[in-house]
Coordinates of C-alpha atoms and ligand atoms in Angstrom, one line a residue:
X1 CA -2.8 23.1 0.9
X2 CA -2.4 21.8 4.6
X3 CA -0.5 24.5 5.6
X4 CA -3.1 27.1 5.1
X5 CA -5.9 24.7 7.6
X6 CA -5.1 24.6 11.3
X7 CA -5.5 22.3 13.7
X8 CA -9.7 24.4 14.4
X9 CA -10.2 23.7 10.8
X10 CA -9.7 20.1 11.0
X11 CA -11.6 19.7 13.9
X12 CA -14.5 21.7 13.2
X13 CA -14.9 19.4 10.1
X14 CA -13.9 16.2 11.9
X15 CA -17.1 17.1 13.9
X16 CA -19.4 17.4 11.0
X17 CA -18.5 14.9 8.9
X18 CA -20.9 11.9 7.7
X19 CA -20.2 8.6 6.7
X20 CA -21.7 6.0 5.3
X21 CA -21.0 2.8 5.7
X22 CA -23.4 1.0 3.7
X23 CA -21.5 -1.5 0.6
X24 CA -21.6 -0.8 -2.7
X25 CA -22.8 -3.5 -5.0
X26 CA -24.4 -3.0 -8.9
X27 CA -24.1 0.5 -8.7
X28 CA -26.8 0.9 -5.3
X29 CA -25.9 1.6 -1.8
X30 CA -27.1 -1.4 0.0
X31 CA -26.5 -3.3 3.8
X32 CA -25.0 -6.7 4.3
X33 CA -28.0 -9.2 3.4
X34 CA -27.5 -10.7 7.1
X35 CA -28.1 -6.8 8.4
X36 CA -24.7 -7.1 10.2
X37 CA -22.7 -4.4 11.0
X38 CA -19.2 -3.5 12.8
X39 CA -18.2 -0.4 14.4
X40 CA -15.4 1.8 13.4
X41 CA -13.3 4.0 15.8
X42 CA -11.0 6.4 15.6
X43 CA -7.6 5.6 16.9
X44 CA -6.8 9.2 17.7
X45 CA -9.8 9.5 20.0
X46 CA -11.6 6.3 19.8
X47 CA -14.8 8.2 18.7
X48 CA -17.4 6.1 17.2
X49 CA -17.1 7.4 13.7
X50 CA -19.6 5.2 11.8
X51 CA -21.4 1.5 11.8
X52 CA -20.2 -0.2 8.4
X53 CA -21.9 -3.6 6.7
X54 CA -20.6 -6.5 7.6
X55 CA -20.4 -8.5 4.6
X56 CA -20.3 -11.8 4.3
X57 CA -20.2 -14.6 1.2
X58 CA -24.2 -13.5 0.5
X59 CA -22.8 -10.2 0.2
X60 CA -19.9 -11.5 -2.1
X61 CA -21.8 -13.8 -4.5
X62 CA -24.6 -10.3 -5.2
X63 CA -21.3 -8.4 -6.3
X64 CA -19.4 -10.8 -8.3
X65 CA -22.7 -11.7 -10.0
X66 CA -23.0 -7.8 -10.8
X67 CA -19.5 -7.8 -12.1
X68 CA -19.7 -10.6 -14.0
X69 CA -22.9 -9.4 -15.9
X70 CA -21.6 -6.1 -16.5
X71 CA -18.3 -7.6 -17.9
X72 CA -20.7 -10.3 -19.7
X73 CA -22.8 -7.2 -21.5
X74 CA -19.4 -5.4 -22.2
X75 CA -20.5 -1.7 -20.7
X76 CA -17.4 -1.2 -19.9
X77 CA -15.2 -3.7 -21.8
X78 CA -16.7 -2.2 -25.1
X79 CA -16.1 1.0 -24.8
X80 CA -13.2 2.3 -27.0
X81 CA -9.7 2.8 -24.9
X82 CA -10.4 6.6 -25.5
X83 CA -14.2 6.4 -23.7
X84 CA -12.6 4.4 -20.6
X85 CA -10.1 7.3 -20.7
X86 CA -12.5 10.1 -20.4
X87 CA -14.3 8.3 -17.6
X88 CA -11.7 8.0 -14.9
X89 CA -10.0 11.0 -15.5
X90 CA -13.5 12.7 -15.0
X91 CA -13.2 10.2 -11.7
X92 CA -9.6 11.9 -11.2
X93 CA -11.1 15.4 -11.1
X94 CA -14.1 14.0 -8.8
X95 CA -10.7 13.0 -6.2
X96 CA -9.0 16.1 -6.5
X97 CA -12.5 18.0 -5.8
X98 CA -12.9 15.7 -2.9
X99 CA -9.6 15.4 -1.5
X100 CA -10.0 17.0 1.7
X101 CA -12.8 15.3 2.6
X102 CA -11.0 12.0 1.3
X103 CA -7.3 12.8 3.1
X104 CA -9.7 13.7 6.5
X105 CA -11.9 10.5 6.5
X106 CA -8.5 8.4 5.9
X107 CA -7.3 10.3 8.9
X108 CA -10.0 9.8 11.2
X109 CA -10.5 6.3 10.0
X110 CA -6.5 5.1 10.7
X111 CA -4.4 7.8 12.0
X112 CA -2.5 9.3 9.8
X113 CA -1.0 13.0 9.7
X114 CA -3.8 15.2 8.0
X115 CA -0.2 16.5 6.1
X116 CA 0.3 13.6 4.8
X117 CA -3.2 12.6 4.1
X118 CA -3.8 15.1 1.7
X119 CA -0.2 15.9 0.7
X120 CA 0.6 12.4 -0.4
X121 CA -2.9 9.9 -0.3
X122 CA -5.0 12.3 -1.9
X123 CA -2.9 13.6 -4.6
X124 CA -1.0 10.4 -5.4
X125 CA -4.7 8.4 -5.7
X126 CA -6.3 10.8 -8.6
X127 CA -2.7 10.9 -9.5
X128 CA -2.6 7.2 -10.4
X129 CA -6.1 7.5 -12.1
X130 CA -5.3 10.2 -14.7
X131 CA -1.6 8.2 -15.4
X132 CA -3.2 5.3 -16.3
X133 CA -5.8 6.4 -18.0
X134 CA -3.4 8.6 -20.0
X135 CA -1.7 5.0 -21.1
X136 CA -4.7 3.3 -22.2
X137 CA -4.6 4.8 -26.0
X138 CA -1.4 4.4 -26.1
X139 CA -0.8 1.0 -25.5
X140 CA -0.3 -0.9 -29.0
X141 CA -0.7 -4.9 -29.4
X142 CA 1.4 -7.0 -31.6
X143 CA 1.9 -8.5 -34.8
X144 CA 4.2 -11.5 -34.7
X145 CA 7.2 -11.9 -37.7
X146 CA 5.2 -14.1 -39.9
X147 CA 6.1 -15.9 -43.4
X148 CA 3.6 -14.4 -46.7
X149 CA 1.1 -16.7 -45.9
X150 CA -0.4 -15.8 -42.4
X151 CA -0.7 -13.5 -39.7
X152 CA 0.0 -13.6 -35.9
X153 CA -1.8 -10.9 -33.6
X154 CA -0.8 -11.0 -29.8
X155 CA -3.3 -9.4 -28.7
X156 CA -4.2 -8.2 -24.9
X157 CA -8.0 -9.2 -23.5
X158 CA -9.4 -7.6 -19.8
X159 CA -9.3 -10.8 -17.6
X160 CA -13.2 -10.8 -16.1
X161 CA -14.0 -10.3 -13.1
X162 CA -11.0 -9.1 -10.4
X163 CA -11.5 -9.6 -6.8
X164 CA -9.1 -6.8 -4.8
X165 CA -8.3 -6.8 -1.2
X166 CA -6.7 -4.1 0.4
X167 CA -4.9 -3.0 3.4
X168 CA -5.3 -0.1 5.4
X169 CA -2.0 1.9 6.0
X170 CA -2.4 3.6 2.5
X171 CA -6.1 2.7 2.1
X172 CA -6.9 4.8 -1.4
X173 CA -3.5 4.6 -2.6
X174 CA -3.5 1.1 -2.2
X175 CA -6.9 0.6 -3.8
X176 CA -6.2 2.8 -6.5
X177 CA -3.0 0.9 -7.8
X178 CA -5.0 -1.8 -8.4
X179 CA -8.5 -0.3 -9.5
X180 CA -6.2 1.7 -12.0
X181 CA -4.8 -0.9 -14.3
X182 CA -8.2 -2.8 -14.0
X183 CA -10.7 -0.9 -14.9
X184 CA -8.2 0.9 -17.6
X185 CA -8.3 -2.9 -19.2
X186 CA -12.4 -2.8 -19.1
X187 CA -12.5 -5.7 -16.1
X188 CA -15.0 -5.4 -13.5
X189 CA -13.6 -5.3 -9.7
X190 CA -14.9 -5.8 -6.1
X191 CA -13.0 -4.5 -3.7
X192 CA -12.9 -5.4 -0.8
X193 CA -11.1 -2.7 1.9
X194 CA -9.6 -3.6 5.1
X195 CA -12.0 -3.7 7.9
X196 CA -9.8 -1.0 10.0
X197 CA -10.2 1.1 7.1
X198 CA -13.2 0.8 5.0
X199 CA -14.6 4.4 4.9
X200 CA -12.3 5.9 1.8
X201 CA -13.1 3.4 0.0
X202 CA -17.3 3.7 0.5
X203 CA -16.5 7.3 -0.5
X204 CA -14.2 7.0 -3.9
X205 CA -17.1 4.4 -5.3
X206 CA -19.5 6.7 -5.3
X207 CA -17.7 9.4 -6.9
X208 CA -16.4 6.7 -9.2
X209 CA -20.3 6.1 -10.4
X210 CA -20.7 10.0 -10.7
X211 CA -17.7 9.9 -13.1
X212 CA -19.7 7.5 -15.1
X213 CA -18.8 3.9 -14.2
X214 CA -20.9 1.8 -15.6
X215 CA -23.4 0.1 -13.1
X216 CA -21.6 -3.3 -11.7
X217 CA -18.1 -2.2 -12.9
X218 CA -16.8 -1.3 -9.5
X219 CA -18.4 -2.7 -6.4
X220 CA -17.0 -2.1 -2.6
X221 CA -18.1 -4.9 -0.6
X222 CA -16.6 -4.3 3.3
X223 CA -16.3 -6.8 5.5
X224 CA -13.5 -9.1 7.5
X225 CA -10.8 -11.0 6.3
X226 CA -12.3 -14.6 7.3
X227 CA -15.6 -13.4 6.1
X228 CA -15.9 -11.4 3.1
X229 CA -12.2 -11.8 2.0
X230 CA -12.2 -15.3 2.0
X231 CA -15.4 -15.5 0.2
X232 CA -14.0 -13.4 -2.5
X233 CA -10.5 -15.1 -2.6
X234 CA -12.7 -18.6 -3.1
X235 CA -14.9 -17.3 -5.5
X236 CA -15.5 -19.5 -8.6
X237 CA -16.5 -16.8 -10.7
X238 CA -14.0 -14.8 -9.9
X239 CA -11.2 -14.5 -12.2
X240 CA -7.9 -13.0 -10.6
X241 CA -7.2 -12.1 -7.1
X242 CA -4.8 -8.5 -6.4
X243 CA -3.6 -8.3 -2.8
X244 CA -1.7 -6.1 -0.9
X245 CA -1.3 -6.8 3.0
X246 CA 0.4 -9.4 5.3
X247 CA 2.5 -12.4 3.5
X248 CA 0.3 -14.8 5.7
X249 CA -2.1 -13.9 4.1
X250 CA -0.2 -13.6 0.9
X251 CA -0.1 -17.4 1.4
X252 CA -2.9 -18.7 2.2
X253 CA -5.0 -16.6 -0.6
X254 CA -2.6 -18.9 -2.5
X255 CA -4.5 -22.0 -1.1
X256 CA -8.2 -20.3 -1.5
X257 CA -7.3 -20.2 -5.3
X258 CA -6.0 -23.6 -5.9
X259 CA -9.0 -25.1 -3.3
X260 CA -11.2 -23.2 -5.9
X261 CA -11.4 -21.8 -10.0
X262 CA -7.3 -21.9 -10.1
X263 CA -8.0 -17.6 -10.0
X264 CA -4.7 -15.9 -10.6
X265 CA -3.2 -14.2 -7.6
X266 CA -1.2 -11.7 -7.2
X267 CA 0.4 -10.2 -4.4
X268 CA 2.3 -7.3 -2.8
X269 CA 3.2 -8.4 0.6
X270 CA 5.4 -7.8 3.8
X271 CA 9.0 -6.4 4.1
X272 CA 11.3 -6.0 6.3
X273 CA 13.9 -3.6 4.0
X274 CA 17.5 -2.8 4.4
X275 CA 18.9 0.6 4.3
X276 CA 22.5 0.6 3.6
X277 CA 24.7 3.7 4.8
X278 CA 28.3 3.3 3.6
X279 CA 31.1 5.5 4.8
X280 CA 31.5 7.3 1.7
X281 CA 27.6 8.5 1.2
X282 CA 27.6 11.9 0.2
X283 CA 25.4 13.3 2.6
X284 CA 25.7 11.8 6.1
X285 CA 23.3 14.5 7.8
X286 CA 21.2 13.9 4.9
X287 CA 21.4 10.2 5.3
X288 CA 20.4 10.7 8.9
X289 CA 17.5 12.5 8.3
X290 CA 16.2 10.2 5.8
X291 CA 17.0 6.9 8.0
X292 CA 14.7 8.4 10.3
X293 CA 11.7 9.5 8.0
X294 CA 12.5 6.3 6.4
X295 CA 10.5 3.9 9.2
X296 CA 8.6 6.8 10.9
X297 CA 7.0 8.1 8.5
X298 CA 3.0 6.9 8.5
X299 CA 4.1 5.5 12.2
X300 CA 6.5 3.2 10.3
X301 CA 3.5 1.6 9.3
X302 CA 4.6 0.9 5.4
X303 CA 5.4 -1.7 3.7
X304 CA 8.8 -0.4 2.5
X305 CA 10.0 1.3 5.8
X306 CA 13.6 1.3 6.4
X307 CA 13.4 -1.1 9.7
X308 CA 17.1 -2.0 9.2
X309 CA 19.4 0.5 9.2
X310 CA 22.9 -0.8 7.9
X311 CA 25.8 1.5 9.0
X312 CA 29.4 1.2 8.1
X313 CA 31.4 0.7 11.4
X314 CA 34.4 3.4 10.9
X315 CA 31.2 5.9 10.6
X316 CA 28.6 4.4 13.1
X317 CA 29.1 6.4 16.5
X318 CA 29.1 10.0 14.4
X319 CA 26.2 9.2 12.2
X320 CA 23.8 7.9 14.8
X321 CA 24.3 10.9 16.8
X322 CA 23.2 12.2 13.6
X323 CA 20.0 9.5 13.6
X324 CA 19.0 10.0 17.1
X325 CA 19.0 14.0 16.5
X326 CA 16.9 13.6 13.5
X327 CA 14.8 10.8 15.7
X328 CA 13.6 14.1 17.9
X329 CA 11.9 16.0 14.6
X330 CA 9.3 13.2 14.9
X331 CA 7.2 13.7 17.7
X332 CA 3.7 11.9 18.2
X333 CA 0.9 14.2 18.1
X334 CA -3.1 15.1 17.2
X335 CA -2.9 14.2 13.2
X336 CA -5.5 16.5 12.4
X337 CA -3.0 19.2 13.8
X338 CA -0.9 20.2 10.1
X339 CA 2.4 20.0 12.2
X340 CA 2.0 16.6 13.5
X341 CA 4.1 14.0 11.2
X342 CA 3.7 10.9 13.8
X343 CA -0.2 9.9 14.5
X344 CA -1.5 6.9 16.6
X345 CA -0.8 4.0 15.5
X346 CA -4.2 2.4 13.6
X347 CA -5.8 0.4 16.4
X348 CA -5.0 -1.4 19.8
X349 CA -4.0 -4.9 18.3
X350 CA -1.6 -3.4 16.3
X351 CA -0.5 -1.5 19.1
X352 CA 0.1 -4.5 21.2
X353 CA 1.9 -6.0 18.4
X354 CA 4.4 -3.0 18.5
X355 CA 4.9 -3.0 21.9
X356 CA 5.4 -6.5 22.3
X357 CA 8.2 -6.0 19.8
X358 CA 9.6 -3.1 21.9
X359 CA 9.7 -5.8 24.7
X360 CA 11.0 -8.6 22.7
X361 CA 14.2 -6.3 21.5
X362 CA 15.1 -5.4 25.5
X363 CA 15.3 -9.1 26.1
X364 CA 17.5 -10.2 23.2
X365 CA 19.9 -7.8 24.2
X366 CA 19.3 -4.7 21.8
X367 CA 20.0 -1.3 22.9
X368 CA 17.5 1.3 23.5
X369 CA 18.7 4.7 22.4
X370 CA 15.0 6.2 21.5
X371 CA 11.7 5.7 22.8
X372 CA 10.6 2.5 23.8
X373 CA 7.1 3.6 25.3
X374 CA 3.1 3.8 24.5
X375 CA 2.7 7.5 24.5
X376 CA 0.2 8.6 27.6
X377 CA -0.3 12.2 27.4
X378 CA -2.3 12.6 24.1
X379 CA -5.5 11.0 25.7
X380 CA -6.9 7.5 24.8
X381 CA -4.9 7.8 21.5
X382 CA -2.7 4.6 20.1
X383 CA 0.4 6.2 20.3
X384 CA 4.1 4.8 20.6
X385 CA 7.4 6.7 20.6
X386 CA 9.5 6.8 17.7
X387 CA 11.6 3.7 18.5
X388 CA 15.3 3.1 17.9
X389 CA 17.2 -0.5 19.1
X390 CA 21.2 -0.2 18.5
X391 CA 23.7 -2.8 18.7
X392 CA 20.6 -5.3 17.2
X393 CA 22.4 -8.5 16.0
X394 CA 21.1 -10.3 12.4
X395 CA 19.7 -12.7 14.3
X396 CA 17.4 -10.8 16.4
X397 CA 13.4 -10.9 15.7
X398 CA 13.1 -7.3 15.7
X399 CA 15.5 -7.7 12.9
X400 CA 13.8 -10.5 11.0
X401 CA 10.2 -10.0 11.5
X402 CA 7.8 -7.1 10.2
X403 CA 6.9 -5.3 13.4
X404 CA 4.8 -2.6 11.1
X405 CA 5.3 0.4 13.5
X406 CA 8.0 3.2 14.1
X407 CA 10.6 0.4 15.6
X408 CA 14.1 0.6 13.8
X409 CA 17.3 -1.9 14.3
X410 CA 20.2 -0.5 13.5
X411 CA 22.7 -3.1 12.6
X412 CA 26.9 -2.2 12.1
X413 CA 29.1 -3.8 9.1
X414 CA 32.4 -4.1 8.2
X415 CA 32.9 -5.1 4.4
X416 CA 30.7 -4.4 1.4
X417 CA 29.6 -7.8 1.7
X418 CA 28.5 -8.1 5.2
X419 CA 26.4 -5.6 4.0
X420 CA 25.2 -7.2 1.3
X421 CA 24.9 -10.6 3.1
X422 CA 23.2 -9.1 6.1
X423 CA 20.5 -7.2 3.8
X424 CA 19.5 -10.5 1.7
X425 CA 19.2 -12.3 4.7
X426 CA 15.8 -12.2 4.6
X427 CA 12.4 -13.4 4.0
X428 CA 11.5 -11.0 2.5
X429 CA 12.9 -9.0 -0.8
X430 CA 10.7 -5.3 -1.2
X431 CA 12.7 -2.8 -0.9
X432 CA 16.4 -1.4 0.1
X433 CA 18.6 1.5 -0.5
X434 CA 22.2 2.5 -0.2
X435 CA 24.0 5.7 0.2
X436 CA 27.9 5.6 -1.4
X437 CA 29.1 8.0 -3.4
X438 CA 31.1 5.7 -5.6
X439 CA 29.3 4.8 -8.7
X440 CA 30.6 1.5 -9.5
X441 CA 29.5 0.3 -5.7
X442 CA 26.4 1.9 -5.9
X443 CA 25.6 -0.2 -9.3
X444 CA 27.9 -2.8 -7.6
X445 CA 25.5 -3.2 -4.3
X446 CA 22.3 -2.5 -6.7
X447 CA 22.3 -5.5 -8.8
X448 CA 23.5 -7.8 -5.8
X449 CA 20.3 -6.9 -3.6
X450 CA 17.6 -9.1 -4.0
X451 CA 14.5 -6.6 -3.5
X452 CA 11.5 -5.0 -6.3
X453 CA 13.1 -1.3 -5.7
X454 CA 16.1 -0.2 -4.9
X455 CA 16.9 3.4 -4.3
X456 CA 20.4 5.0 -4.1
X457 CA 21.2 8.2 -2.2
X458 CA 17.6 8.6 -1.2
X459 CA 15.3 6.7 0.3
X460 CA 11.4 5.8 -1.3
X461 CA 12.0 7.2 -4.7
X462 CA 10.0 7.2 -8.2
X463 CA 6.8 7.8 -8.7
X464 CA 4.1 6.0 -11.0
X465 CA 6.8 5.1 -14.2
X466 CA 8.2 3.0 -11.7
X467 CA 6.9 -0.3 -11.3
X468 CA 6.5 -1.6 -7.8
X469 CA 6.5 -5.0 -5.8
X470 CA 8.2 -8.0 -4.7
X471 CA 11.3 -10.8 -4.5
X472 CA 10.9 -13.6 -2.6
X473 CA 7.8 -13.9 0.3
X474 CA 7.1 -10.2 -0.6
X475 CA 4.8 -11.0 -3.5
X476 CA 4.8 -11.5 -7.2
X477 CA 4.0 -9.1 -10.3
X478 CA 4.2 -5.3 -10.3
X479 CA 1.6 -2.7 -9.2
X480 CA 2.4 0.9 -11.5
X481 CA 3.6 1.6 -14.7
X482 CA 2.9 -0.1 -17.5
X483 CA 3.9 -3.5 -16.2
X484 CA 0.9 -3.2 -13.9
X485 CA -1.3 -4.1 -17.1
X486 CA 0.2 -7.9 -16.8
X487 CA -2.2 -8.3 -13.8
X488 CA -5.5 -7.7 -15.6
X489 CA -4.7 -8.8 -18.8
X490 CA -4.9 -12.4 -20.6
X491 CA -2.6 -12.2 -23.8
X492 CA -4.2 -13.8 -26.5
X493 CA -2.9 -15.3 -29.5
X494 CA -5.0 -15.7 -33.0
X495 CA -2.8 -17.1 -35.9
X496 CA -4.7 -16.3 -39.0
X497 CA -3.9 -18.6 -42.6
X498 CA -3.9 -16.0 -45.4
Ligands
NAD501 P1 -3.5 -8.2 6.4 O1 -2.8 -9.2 5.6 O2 -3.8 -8.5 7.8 O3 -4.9 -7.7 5.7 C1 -4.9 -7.3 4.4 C2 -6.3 -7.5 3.9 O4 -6.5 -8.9 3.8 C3 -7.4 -6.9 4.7 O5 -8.4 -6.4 3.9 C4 -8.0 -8.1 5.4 O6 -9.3 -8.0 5.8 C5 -7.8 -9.2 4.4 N1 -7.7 -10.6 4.9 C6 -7.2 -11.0 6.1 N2 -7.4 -12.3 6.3 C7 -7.9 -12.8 5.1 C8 -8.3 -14.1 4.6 N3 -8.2 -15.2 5.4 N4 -8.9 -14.1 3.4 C9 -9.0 -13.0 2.6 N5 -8.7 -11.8 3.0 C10 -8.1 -11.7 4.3 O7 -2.6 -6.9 6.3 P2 -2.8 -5.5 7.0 O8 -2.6 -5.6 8.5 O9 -4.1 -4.9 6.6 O10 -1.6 -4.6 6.4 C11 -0.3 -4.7 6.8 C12 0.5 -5.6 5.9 O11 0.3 -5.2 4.5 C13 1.9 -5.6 6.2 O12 2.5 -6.9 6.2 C14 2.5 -4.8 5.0 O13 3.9 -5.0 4.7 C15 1.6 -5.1 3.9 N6 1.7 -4.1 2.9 C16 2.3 -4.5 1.7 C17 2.4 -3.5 0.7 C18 3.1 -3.9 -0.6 O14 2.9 -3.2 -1.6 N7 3.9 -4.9 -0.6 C19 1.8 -2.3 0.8 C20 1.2 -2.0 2.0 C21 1.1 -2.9 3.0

């Protein structure tokens, strides 16, 4: 579809679209009871694109008390899995009739290529909606192995109410993975989007109510972290907690739930993910190309990019000429323009953070072989160069810490096990991939990698049968698939005497 719109297109409806930034709550369009608002810009631009309500706790306790009540009558709940069904893939359609609008507002909002917008965010959200709902009547409980005498049902009950808080480099994908599974299970949510990216969100709620959500069901409540988020996070009536964002805040969301109601939390959290390129890959030019789309694609602003790029020494000097070619396909440009595939990065603190980055790897000795620089020819725009450091020890922070933006390491190995060692050696455990073409060390390398996914020969592979998520400080539980259903589910035993 993008490539038929041009750059005029995008603008011409850039310029004439509306937003409104109002929340959410019990099915009305209402602003924050204190009459707060914040501004959001655009961080191609820095155009004033609309004023949005600053929730706070007031805000929170009107939403949670809507969702509780609506779970409490069972509008939703009660309706057979087949109803539930009907409803979000009727939401589904309302995506896919909206998705330009949807893909441009995500655009605007944080920065991303209009491409990828509506080639990837606004076909993988309705996406997500019709696969779940496609499970729903499918899904059988159990019957335990009993003697004559009685009978065991394990049965699966929607949780209650489920607070969600979302980041904003995939701001509808995000959201959907966990409104999905919930509302699938007949819980009540309020979601609460990032504050750098708040106005998808505003927009898929209120198609989600012309699909038929009950009243209450689904509530978008936007706000700050320290406000609104905590608020929700320490909400007594609240009965699970689904996260995706920053293993900080991972963590301490931890200590808002055991200060309060002992909520369940789950999280998807930070990464910092190895990507293993042994002699023998099949591909190397392929391998190349991918290492690069691997952490610049969405301005490397994903939790799964490839920041550490593992090459085997005896191949290293060939293959990153290979890299650093590929590096020059990603250029920074206008997002709305279908041809960009690098946008701004989403606003100037993360910016800064990047930078500072950029800085920190010159003085502990990396090498600069790409980039390096803020990008001053596009106007007022957030823009960085795609960024490669070579010669980037273990050690190193920019090979340790999330930096979130188009910054790769590339680190060289000797053995199989450096590798292996090098790519554990981490806080983190989301994601990695290797590239051999012997089987047994591709299976070899995959179970020894502590990480959720692990892709071979490719990088960022599967699609919503694969369940996604964390080892160690990058979060527990698994968003997709049917494991997804874990998070929203209490399983309930009733052992009956015959
Ligand atoms: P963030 O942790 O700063 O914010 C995420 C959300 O938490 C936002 O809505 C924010 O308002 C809220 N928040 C912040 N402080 C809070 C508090 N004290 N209480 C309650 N809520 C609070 O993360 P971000 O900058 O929005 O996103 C980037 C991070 O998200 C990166 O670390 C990235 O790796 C991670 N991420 C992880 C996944 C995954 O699936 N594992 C996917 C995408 C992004």
């Amino acid at each position: 579809m993008a490539t038929t719109r041009t750059l005029d297109y995008w603008t011409q409806r850039a310029a004439e679209i509306t937003f409104d930034g109002r929340a959410w709550i019990d099915g009305a369009a209402r602003d924050a009871a204190s009459g707060e608002t914040f501004p959001c810009h655009s961080p191609i631009d820095r155009r004033h694109l609309a004023d949005v309500a600053a929730c706070d706790a007031a805000d929170i306790d009107l939403a949670v008390a809507a969702a509780r009540r609506a779970f409490d009558e069972g509008v939703w709940r009660r309706k057979s899995p087949a109803q539930r069904k009907k409803v979000l893939q009727r939401f589904a359609d309302l995506l896919e009739q909206n998705a330009e609008e949807l893909a441009l507002t995500d655009t605007l909002n944080m920065g991303k290529p209009i491409s990828d917008a509506l080639g990837i965010d606004a076909r993988a959200t309705p996406n997500c909606f019709r696969w779940t709902a496609e499970a729903i009547d499918k899904v059988y409980d159990e019957i335990a192995p009993t003697g004559d005498d009685e009978l065991g049902l394990v049965t699966r009950e929607p949780v209650g109410v489920v607070g969600a808080i979302v980041p904003w480099n995939f701001p509808m994908i995000m959201a959907s993975w966990k409104l999905a599974p919930a509302l699938a299970m007949g819980n009540s949510v309020v979601l609460k989007p990032s504050e750098k990216s708040p106005l998808s969100a505003l927009k898929l709620v209120r198609l989600a109510e012309e699909a038929g959500l009950p009243s209450g069901v689904f509530n978008v409540v936007p706000g700050f972290g320290h406000t609104a988020g905590k608020a929700l996070a320490l909400h007594n009536d609240v009965d699970t907690l689904v996260f995706t964002g920053s293993t900080g805040v991972a963590k301490q969301l931890m200590i808002y739930a055991g200060e309060s109601n002992m909520k369940r939390v789950w999280t998807e959290a930070g990464g910092k993910s190895p990507n293993i390129v042994f002699a023998d890959a099949p591909d190397l030019e392929e391998a190349a190309k991918a290492a690069a789309s691997a952490i610049f694609f969405n301005m490397g602003e994903v939790c799964t990019a490839g920041s550490r790029l593992l090459v085997e020494d005896s191949i290293a000097d060939a293959f990153m000429e290979q890299v650093r070619a590929a590096v020059k396909t990603w250029r920074p440009g206008n997002p709305l323009d279908p041809n960009t595939n690098i946008g701004p990065i989403v606003d100037e603190g993360q910016l800064k953070r990047v930078l500072d980055y950029i800085d920190k790897g010159k003085r502990e000795g990396a090498r600069l072989t790409a980039g390096g620089n803020r990008v001053t020819d596009l106007g007022d725009g957030y823009y960085v160069e795609p960024t490669v450091f070579e010669d980037v020890q273990p050690e190193m922070s920019i090979c340790k810490e999330e930096i979130f933006g188009p910054v790769l390491s590339v680190v060289r190995f000797k053995q199989e096990e450096d590798a292996v060692r090098i790519a554990n050696d981490s806080i983190y455990g989301l994601a990695a991939a290797l590239w051999t073409s012997n089987l047994s060390r591709a299976h070899r390398v995959a179970r020894a990698l502590r990480a959720g996914s692990v892709w071979v020969n490719q990088y960022d592979g599967g699609d919503m049968t694969a369940p996604f998520g964390g080892y160690k400080q990058s979060g527990n539980g698994r968003d997709k698939s049917l494991h997804a259903f874990d998070k929203y589910s209490e399983v309930k035993a009733t052992w009956i005497k015959l």
